[in-house]
XYZ file of N, CA and C in Angstrom:
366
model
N -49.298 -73.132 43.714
C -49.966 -72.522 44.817
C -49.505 -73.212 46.090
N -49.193 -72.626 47.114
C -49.126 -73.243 48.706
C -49.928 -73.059 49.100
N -49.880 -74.534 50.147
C -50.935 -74.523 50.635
C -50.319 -74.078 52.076
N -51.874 -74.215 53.264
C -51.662 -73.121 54.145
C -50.375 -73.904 55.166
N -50.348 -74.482 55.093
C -49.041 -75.412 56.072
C -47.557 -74.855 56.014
N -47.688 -75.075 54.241
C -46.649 -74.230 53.774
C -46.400 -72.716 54.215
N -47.407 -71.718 53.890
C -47.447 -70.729 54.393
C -47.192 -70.554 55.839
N -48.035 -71.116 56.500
C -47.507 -70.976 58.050
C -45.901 -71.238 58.086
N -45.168 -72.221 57.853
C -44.125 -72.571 58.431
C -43.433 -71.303 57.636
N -43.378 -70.568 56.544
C -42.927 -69.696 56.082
C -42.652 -68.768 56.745
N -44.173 -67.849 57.493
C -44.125 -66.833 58.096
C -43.787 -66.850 59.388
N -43.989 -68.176 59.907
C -43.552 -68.778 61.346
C -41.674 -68.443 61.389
N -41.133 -68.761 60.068
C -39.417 -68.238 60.049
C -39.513 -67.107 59.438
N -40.087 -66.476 59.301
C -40.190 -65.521 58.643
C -39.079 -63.929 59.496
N -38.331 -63.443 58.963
C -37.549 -62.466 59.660
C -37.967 -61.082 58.821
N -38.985 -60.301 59.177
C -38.636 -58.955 58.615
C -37.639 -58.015 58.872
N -37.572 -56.958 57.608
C -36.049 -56.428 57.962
C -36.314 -54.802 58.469
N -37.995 -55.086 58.345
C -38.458 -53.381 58.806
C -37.952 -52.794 57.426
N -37.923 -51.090 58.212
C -37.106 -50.023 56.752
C -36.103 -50.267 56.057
N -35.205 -51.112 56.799
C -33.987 -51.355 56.224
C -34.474 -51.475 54.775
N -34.952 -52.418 54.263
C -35.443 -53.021 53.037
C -36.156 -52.030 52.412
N -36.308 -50.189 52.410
C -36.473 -49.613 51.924
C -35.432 -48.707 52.035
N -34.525 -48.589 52.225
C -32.911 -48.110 52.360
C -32.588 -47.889 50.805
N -32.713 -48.730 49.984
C -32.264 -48.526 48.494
C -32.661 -47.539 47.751
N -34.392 -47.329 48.340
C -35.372 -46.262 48.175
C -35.057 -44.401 48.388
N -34.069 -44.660 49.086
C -33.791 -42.991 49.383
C -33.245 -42.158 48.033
N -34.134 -41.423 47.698
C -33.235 -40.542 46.666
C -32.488 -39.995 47.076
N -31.308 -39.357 46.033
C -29.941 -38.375 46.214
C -30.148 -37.078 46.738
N -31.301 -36.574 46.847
C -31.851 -35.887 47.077
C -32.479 -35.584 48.524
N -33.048 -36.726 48.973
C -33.541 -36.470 50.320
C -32.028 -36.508 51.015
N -31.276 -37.471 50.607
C -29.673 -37.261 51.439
C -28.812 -36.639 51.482
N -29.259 -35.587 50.619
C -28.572 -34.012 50.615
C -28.916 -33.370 51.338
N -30.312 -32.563 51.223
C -31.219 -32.246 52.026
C -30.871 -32.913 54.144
N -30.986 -34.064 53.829
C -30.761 -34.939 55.462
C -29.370 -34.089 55.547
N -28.722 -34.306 54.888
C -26.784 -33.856 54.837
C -26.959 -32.433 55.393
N -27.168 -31.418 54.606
C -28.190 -30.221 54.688
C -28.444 -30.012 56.352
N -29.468 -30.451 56.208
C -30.220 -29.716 57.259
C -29.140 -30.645 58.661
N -28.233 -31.859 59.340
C -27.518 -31.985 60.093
C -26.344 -30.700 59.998
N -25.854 -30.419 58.993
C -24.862 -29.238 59.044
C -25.159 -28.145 60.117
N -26.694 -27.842 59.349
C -26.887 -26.541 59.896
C -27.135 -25.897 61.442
N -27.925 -27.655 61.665
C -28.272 -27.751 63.346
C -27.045 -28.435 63.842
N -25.288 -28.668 63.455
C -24.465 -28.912 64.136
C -23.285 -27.150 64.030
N -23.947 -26.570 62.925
C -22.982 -25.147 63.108
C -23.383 -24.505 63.982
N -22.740 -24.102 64.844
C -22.721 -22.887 66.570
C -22.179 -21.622 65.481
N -22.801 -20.845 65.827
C -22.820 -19.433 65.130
C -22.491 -18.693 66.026
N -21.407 -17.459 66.173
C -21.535 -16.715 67.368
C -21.885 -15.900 67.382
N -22.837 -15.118 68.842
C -23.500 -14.166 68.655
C -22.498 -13.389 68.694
N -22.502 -11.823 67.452
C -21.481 -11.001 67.061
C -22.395 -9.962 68.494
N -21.685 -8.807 68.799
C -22.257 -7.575 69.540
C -23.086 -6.478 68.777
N -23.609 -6.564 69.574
C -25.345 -5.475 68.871
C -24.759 -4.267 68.182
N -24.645 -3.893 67.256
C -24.256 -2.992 66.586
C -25.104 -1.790 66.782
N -25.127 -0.179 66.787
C -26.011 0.727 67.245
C -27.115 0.253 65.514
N -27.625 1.408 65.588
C -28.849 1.566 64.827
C -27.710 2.848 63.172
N -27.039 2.998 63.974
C -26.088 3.778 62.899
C -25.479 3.078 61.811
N -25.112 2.564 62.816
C -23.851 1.488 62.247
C -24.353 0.193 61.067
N -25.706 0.025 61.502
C -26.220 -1.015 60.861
C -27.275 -0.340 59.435
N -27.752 1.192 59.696
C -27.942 1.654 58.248
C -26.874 1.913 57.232
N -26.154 2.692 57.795
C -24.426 2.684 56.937
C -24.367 1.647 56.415
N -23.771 0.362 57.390
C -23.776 -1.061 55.950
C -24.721 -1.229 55.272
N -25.734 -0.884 55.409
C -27.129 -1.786 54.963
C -27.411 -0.365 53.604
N -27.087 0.656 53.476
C -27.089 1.583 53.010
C -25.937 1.576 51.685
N -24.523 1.672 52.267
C -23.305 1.211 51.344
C -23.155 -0.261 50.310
N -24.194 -1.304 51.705
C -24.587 -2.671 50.462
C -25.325 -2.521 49.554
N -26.425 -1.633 49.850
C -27.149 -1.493 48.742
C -26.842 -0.860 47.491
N -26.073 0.684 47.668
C -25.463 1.248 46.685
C -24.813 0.685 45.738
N -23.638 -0.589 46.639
C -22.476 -0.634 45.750
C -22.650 -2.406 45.168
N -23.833 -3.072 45.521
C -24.422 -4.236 45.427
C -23.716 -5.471 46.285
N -22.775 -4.721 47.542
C -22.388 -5.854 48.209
C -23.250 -6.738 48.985
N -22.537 -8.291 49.222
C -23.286 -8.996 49.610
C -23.296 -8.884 51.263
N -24.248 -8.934 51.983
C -24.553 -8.343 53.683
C -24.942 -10.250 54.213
N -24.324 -10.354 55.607
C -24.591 -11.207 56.413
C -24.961 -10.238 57.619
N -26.554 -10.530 57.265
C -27.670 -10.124 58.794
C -27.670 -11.168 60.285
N -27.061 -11.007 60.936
C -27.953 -11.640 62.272
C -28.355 -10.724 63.308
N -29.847 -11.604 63.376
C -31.062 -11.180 64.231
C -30.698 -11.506 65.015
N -31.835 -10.889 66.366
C -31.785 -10.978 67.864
C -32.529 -11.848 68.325
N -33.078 -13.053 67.334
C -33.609 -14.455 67.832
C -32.671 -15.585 68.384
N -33.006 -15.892 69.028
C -32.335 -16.820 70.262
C -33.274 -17.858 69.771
N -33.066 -19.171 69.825
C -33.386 -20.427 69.915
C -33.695 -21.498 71.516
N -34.083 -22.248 71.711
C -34.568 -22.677 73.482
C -32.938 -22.765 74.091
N -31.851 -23.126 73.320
C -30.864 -23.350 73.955
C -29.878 -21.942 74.070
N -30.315 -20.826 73.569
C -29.600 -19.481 73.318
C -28.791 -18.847 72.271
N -28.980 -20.332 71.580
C -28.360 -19.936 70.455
C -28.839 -19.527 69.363
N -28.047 -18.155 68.287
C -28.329 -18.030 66.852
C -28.507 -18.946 66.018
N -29.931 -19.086 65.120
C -30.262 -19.885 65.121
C -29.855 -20.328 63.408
N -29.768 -19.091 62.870
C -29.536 -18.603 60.943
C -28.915 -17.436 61.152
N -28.274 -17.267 59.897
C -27.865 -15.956 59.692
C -28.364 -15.841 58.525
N -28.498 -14.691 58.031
C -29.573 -14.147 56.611
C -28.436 -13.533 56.024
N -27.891 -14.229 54.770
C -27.093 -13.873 53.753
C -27.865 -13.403 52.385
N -27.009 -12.061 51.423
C -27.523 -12.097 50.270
C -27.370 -10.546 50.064
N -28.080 -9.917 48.904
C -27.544 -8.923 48.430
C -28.670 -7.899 49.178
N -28.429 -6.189 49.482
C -30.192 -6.059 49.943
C -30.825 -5.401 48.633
N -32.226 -5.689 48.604
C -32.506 -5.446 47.253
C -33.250 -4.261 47.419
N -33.712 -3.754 48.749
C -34.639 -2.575 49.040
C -34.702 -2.368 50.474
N -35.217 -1.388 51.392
C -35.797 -0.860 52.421
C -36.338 0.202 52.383
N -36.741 0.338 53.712
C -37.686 1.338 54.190
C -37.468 1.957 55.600
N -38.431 2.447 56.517
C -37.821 3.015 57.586
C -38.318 1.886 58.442
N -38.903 0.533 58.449
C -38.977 -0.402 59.183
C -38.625 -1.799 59.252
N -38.049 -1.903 57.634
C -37.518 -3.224 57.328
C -36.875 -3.220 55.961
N -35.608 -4.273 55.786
C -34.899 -4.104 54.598
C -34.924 -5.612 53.932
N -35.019 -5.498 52.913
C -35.439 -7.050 51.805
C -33.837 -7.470 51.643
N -33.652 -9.039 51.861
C -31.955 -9.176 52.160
C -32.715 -10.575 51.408
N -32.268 -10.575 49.710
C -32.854 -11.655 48.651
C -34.306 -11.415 49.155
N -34.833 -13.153 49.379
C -36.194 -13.147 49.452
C -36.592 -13.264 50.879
N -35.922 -12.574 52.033
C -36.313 -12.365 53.423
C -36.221 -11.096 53.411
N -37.561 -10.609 54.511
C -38.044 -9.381 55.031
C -37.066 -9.243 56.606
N -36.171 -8.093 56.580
C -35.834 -8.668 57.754
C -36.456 -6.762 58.628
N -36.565 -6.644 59.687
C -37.260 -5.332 60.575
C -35.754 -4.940 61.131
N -35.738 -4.055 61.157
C -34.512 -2.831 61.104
C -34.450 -3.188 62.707
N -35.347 -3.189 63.682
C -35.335 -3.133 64.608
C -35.315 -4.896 65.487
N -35.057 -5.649 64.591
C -34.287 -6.648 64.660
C -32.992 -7.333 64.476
N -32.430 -6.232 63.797
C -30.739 -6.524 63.454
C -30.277 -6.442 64.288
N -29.460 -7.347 64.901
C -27.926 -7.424 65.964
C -26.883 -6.862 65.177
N -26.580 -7.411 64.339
C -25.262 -7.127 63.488
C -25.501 -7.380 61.710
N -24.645 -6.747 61.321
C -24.625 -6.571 60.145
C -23.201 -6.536 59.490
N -22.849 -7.295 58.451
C -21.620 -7.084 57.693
C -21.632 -7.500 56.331
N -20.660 -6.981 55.923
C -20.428 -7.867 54.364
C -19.574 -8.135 54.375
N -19.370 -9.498 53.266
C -18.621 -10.520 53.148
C -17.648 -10.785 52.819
N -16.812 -11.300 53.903
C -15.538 -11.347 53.299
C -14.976 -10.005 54.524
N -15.861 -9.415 54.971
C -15.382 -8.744 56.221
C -15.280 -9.106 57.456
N -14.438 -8.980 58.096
C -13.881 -10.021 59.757
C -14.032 -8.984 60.317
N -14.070 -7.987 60.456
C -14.421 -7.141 61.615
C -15.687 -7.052 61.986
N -16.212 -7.118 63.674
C -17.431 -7.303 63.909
C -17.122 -6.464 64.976
């Protein structure tokens, strides 16, 4: 046992290292995720040109038929102006106010652009 003399002069040199000393602690997992989510807020996406309301049932119509995969971007802007996601995936259904693109609802009357993949023309 120490006594308190001991102790004092201990904590008196005592250097903590803060978090560091829980650094070993990070799972593979949260540093994917960390990896992850820096990607996404360092990719600049460009806003493609508003496609009519034609143009964007046709794809969204032909993806569905033929099960191609559709890259949606919306007309959400972020504080700095920028696109913020793009909504990838197959569409699995719509309606006359919104079309299911996987497990996002996206409103017809929110699409900027629309394409499928592997297509460069915008």
């Amino acid at each position: 046992m120490l006594s308190d003399d001991e102790l004092n002069k201990f904590f008196a040199n005592y250097n903590d290292r803060g978090m560091k000393k829980w650094q070993g602690f990070y799972l593979s997992d949260h540093t994917i995720k960390w990896a992850k989510q820096d990607k996404e807020r360092n990719t600049i996406i460009e806003i493609l040109p508003q496609q009519s309301e034609e143009e964007i049932g046709q794809i969204l119509f032909n993806s569905f038929s033929s099960g191609l995969t559709v890259i949606v971007q919306e007309n959400n802007l972020d504080l700095e102006g920028k696109i913020p996601c793009e909504i990838d995936g197959n569409v699995l259904g719509y309606n006359e106010e919104s079309v299911m693109v996987n497990e996002t609802k996206v409103k017809l009357d929110n699409i900027r652009n629309v394409r499928t993949v592997g297509d460069r023309s915008v």
